Short mmCIF file of N, CA and C in Angstrom, two decimals:
data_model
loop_
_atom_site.label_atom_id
_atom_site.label_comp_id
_atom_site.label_asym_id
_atom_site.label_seq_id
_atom_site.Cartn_x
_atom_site.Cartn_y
_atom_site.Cartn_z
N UNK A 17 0.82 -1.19 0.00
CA UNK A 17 0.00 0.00 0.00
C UNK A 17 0.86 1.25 0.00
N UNK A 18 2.29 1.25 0.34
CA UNK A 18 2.87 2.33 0.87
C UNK A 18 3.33 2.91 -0.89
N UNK A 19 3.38 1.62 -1.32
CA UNK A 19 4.07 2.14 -3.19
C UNK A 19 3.18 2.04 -4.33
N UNK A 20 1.84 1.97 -3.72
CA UNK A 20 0.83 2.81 -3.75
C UNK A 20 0.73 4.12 -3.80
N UNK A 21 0.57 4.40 -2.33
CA UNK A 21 0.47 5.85 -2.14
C UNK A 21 1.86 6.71 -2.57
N UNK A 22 2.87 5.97 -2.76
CA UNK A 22 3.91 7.01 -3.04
C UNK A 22 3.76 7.12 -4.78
N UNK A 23 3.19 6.60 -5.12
CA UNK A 23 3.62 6.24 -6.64
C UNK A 23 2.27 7.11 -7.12
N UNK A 24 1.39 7.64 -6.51
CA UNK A 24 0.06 8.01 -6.26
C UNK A 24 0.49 9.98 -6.22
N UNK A 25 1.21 9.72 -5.11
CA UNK A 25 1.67 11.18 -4.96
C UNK A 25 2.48 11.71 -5.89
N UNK A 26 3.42 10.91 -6.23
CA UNK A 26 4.19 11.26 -7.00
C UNK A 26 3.52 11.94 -8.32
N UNK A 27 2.47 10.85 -9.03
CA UNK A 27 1.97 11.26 -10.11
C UNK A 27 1.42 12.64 -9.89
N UNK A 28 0.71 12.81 -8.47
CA UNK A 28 -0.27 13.93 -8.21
C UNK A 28 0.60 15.19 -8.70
N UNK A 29 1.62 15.20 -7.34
CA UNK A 29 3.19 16.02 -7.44
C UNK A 29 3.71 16.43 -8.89
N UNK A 30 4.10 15.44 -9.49
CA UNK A 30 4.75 15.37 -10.95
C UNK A 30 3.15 16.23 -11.77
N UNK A 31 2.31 16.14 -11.83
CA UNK A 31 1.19 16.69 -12.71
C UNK A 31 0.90 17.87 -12.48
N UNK A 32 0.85 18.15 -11.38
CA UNK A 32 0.71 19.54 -10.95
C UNK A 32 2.27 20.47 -11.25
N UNK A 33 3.26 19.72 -10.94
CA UNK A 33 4.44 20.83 -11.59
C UNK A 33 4.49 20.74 -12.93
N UNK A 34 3.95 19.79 -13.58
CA UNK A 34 4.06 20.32 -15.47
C UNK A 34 3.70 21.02 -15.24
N UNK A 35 1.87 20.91 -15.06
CA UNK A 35 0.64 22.20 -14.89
C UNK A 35 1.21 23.31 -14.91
N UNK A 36 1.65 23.30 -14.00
CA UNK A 36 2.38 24.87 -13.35
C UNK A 36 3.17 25.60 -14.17
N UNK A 37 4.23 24.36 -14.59
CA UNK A 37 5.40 24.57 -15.66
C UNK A 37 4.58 25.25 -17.01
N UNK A 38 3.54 24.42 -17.26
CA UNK A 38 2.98 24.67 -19.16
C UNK A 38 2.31 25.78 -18.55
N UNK A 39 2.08 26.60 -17.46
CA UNK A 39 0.82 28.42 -17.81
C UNK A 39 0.91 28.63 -19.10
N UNK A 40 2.77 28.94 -18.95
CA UNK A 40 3.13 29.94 -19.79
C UNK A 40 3.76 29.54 -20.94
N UNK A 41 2.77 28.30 -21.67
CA UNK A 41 3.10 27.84 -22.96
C UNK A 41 1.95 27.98 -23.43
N UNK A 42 0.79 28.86 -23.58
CA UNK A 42 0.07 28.52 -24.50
C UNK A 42 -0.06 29.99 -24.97
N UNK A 43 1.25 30.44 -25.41
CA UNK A 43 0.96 31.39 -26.46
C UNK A 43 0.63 31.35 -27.48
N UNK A 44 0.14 31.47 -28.11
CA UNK A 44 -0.06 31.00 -29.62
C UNK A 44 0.18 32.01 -30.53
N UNK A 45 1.18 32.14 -31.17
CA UNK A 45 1.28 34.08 -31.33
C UNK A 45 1.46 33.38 -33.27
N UNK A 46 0.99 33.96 -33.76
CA UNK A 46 1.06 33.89 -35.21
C UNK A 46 2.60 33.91 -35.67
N UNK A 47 2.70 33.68 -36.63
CA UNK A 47 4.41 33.69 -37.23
C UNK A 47 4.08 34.27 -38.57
N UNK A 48 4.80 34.65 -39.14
CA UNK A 48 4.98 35.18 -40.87
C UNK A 48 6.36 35.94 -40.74
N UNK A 49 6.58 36.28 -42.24
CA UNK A 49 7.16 37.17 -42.40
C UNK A 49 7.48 38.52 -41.95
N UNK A 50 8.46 39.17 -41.81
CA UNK A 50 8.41 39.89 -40.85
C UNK A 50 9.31 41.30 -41.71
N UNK A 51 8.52 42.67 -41.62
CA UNK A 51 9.30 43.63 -42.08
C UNK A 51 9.44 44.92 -41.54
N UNK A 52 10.38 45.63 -41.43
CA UNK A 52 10.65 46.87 -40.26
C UNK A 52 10.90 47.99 -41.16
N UNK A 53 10.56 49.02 -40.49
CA UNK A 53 10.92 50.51 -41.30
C UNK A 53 11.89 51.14 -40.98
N UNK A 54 12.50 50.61 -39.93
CA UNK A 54 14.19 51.05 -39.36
C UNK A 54 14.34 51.98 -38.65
N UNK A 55 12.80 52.76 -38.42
CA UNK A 55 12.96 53.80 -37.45
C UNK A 55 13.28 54.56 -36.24
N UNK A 56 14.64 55.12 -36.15
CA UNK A 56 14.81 54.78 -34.78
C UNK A 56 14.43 55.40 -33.66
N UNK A 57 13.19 56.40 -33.75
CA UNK A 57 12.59 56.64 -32.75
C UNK A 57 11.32 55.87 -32.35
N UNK A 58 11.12 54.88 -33.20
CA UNK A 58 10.26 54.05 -33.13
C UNK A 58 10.38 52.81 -33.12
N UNK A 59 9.69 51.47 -32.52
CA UNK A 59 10.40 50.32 -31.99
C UNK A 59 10.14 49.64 -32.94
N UNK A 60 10.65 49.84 -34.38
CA UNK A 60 10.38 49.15 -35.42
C UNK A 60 8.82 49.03 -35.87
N UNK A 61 8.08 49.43 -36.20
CA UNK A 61 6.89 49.10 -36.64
C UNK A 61 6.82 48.68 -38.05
N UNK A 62 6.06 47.34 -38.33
CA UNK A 62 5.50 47.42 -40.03
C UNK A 62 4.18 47.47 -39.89
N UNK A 63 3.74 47.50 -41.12
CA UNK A 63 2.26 47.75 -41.45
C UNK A 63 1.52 46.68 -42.67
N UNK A 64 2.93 45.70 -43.14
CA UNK A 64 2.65 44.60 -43.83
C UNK A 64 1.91 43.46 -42.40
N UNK A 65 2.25 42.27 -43.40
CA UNK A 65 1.93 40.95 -42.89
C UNK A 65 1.95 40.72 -41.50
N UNK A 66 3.05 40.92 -40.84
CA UNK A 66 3.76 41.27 -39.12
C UNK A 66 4.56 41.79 -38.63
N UNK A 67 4.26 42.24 -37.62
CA UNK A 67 5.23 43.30 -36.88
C UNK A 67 6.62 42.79 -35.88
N UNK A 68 7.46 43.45 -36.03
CA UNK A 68 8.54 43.33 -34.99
C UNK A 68 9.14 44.39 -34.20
N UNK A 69 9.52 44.64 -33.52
CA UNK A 69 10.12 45.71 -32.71
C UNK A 69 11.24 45.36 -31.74
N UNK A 70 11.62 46.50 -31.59
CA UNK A 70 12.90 46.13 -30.55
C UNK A 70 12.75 46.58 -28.79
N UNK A 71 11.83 46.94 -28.61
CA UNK A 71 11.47 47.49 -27.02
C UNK A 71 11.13 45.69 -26.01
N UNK A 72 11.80 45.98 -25.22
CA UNK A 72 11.14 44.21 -24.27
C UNK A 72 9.92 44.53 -23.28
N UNK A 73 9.14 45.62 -23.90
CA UNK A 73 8.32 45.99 -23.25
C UNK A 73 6.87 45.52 -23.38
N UNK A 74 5.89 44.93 -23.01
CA UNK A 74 4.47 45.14 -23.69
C UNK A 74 3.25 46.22 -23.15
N UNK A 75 2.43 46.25 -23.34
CA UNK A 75 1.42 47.63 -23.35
C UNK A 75 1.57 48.37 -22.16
N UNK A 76 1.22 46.70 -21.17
CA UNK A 76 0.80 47.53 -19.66
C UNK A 76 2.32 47.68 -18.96
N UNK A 77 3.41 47.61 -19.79
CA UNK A 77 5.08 47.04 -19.11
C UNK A 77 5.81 48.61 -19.73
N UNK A 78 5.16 49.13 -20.91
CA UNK A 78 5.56 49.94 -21.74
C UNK A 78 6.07 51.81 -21.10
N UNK A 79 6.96 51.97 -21.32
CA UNK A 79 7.59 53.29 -20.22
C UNK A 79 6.47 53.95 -21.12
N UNK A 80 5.54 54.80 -20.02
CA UNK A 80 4.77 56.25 -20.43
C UNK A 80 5.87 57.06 -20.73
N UNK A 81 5.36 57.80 -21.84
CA UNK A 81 5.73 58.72 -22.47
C UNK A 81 6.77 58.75 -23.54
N UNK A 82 7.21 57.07 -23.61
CA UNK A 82 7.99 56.76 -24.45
C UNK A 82 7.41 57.19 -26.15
N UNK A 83 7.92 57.79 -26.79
CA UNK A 83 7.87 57.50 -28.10
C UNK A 83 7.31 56.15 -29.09
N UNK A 84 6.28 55.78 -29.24
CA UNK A 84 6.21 54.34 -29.84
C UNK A 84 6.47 54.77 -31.58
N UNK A 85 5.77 55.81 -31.98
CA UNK A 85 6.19 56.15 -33.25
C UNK A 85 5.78 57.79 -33.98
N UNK A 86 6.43 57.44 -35.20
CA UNK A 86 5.61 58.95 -35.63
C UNK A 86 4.92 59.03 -36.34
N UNK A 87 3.49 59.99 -36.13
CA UNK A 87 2.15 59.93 -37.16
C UNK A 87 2.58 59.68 -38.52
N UNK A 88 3.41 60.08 -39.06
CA UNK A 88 3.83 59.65 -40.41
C UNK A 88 3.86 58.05 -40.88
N UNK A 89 4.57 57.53 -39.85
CA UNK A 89 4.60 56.03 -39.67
C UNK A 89 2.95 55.04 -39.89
N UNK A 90 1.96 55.63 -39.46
CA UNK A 90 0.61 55.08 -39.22
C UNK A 90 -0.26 55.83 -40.42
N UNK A 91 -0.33 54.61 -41.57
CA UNK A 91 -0.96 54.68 -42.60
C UNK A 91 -2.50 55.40 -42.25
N UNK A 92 -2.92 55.98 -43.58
CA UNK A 92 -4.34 56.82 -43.60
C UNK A 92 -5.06 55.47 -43.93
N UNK A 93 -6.35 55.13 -43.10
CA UNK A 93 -6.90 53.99 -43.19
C UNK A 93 -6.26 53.03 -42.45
N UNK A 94 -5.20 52.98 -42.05
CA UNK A 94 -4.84 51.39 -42.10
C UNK A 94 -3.95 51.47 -40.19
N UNK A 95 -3.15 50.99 -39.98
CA UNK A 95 -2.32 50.80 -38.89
C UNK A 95 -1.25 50.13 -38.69
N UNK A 96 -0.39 50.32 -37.72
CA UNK A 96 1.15 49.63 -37.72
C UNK A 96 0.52 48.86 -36.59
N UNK A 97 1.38 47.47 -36.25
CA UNK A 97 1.64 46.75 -35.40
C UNK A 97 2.89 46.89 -34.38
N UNK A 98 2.79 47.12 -33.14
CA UNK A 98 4.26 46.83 -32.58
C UNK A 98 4.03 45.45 -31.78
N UNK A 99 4.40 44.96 -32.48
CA UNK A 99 4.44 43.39 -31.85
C UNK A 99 5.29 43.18 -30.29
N UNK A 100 6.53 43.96 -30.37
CA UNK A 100 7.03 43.91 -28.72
C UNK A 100 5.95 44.16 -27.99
N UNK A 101 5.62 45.76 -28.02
CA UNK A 101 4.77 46.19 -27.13
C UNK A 101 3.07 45.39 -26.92
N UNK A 102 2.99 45.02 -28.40
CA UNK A 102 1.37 44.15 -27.96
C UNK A 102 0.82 45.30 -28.50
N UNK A 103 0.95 46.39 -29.14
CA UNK A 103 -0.27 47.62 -29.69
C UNK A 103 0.00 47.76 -30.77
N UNK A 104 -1.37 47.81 -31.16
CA UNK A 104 -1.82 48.35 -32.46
C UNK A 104 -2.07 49.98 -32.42
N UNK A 105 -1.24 50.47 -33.62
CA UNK A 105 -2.05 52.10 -33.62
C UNK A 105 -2.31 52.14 -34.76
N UNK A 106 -4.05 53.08 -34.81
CA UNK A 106 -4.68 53.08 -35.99
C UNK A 106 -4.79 53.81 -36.40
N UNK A 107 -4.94 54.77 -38.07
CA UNK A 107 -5.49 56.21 -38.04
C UNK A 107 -6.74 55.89 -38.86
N UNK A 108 -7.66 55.48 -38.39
CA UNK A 108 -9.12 55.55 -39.65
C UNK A 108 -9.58 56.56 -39.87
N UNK A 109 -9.44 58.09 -39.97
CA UNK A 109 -8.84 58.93 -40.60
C UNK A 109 -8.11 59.80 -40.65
N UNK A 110 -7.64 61.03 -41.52
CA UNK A 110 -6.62 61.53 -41.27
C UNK A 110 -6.55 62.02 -39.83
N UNK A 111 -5.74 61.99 -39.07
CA UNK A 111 -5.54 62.83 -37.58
C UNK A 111 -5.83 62.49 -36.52
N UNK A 112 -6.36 60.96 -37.01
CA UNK A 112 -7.34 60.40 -35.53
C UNK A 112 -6.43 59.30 -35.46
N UNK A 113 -5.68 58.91 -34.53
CA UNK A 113 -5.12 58.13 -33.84
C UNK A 113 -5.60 57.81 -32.89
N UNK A 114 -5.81 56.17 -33.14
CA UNK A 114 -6.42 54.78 -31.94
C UNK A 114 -5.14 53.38 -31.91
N UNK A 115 -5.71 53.06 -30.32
CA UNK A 115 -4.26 51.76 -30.37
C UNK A 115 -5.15 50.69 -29.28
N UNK A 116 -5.04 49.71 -29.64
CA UNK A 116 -5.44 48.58 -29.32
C UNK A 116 -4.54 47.95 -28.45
N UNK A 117 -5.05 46.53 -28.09
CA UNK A 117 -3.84 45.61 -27.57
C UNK A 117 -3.77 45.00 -28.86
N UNK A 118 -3.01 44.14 -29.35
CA UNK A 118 -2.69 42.86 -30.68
C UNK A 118 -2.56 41.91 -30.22
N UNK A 119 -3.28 41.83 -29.03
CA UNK A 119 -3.39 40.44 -28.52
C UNK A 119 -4.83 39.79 -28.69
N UNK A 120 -5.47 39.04 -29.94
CA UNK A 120 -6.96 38.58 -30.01
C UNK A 120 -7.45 37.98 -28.57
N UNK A 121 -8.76 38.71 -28.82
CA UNK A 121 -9.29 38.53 -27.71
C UNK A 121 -10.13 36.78 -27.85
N UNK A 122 -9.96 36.08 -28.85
CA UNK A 122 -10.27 34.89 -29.09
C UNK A 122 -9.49 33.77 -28.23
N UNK A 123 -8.20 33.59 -28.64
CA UNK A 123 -7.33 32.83 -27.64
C UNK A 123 -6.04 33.17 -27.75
N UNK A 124 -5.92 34.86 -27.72
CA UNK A 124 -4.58 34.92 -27.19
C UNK A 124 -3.82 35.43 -28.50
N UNK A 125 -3.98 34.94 -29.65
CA UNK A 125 -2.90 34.92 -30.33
C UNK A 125 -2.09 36.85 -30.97
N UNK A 126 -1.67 36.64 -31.55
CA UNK A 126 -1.24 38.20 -31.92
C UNK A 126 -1.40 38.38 -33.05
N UNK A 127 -2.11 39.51 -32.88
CA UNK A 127 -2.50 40.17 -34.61
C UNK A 127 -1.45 40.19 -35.69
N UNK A 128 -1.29 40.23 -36.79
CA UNK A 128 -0.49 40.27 -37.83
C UNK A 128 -0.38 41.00 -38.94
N UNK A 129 -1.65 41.54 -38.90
CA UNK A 129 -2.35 42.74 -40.33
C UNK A 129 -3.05 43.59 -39.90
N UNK A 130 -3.05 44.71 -40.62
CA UNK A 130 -4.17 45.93 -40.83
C UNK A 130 -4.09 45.92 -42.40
N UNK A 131 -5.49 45.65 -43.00
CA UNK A 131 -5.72 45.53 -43.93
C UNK A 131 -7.14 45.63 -44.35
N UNK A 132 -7.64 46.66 -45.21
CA UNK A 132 -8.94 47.05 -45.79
C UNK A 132 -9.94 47.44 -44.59
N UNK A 133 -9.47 48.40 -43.77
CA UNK A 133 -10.06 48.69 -42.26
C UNK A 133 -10.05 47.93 -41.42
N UNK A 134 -9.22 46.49 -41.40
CA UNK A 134 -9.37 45.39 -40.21
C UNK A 134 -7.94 45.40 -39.31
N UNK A 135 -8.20 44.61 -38.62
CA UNK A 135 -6.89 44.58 -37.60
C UNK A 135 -7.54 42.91 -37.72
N UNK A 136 -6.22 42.42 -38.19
CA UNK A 136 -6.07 40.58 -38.85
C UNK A 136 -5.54 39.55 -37.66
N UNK A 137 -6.42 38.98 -37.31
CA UNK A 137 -5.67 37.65 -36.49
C UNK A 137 -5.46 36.41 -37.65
N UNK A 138 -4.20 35.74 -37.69
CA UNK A 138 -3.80 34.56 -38.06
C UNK A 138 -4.52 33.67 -37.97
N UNK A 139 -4.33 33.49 -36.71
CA UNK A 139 -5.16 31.93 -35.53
C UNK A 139 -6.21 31.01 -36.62
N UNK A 140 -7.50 32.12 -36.35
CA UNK A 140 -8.59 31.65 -36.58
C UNK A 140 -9.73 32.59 -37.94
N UNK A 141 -8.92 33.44 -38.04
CA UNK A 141 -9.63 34.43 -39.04
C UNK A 141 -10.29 35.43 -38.06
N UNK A 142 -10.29 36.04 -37.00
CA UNK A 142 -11.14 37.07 -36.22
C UNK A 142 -10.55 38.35 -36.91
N UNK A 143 -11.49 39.10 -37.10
CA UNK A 143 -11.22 40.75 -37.69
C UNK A 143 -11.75 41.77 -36.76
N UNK A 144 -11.13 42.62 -36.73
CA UNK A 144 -11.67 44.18 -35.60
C UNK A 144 -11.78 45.17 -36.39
N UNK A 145 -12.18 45.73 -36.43
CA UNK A 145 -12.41 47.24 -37.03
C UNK A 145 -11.12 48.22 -36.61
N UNK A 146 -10.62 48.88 -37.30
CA UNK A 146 -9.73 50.20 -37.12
C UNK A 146 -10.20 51.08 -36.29
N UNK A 147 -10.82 51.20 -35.95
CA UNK A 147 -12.01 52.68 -36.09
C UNK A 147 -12.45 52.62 -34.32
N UNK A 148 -12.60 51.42 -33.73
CA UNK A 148 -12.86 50.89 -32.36
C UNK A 148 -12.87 49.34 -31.66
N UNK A 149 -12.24 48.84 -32.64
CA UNK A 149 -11.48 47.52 -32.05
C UNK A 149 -12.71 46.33 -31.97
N UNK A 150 -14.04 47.11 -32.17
CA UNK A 150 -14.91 45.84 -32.70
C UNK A 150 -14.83 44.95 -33.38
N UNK A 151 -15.59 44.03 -33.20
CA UNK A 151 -15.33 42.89 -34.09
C UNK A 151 -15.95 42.86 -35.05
N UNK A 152 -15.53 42.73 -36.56
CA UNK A 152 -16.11 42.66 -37.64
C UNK A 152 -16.11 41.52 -38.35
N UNK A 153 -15.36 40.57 -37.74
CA UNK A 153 -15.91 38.70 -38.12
C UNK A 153 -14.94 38.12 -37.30
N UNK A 154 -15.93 37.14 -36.41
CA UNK A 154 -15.36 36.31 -35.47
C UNK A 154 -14.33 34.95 -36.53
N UNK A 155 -14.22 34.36 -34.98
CA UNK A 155 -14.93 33.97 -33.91
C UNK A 155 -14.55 34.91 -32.66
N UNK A 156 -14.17 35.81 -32.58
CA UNK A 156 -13.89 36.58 -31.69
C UNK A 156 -15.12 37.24 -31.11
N UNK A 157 -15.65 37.26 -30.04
CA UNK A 157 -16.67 37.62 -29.38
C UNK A 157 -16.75 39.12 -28.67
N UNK A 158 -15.54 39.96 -28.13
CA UNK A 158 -15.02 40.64 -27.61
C UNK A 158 -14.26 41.53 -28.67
N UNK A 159 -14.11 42.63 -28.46
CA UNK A 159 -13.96 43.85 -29.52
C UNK A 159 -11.89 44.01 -28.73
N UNK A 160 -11.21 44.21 -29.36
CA UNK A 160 -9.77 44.70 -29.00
C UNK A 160 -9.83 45.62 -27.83
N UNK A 161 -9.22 45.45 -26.74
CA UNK A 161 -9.16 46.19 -25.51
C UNK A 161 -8.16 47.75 -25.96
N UNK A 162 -8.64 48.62 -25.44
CA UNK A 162 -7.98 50.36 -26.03
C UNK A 162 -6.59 50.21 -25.56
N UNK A 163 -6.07 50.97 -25.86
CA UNK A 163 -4.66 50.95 -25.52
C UNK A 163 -4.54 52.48 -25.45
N UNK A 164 -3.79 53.29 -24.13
CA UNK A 164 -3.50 54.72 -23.75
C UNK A 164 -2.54 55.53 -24.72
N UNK A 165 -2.34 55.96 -25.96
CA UNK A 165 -1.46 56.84 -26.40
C UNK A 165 -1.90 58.08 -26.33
N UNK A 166 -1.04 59.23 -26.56
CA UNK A 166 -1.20 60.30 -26.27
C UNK A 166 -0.27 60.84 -28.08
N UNK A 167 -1.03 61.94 -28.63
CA UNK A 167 -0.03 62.22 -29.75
C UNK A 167 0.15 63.74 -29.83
N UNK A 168 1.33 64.15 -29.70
CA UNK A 168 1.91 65.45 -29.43
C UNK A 168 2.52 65.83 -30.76
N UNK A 169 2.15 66.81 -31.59
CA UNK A 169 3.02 66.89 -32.95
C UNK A 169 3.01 65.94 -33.63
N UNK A 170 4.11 65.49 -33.97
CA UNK A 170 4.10 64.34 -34.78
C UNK A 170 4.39 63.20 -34.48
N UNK A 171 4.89 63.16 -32.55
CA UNK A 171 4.65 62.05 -32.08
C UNK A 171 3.53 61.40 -31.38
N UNK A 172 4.00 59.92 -31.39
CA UNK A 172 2.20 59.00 -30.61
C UNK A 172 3.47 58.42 -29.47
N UNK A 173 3.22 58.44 -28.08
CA UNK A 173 3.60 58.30 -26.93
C UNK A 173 2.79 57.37 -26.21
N UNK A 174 3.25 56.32 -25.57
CA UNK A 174 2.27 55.31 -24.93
C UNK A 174 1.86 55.83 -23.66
N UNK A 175 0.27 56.05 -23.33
CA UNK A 175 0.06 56.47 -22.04
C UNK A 175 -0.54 57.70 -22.26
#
């Protein structure tokens, strides 16, 4: 009975520390191609397929008042991705700057496109609107959570 119960615990023990171990594996973050505009007041943003950046920061980690990019950078209609940070910034039209998280609110994964007014998840096909982070075709149930920028001149500042 005793190698039983040890062989019992053990499994319990051993299952619960994967558990524990896998939280923080179920990212599911999209992959593609990847292209940068080299900007160096800005943490790399593209506005193709997917984004990369160089900040180790994400939205809610992100220094206020930092520089994320410049209005020039954020297409009329459309939006850049900063994939470090996790935000999307949008201009759906001229002068109006909006920023999202790029994290789908479906399961996690990270946006990859702004394209024909949408903000593009990989995953599963979920689309948001530019304009207020609604959803404009699931399966996404939940609209893109806002993200705080502030835009001074010709810069957009997180926070």
């Amino acid at each position: 009975m005793t190698d039983g119960s040890t062989r019992r615990s053990m499994l319990t023990t051993g299952t619960a520390a994967l558990a524990a171990t896998c939280v923080g594996c179920g990212n599911h973050s999209g992959s593609g191609s990847s292209s940068s505009s080299g900007s160096p007041t800005a943490a790399s943003p593209t506005t193709g397929p997917s984004a990369s950046g160089s900040s180790p920061s994400g939205p809610s980690s992100a220094a206020t008042g930092k520089v994320l990019a410049r209005t020039s950078e954020i297409p009329e209609g459309g939006g850049t991705i900063f994939k470090d940070q996790k935000i999307v910034v949008t201009q759906p039209t001229t002068g109006e700057f909006k920023a999202f998280s790029a994290i789908c609110t479906h399961m996690g994964c990270t946006v990859n496109r702004v394209a024909d007014g949408t903000i593009d998840c990989p995953c599963h096909g979920s689309k948001f609107h530019i304009a207020d982070g609604a959803v404009a075709h699931g399966p996404a149930a939940r609209p893109l959570p806002a993200e705080p920028i502030t835009v001074r001149g010709n810069s957009i500042t997180v926070g």
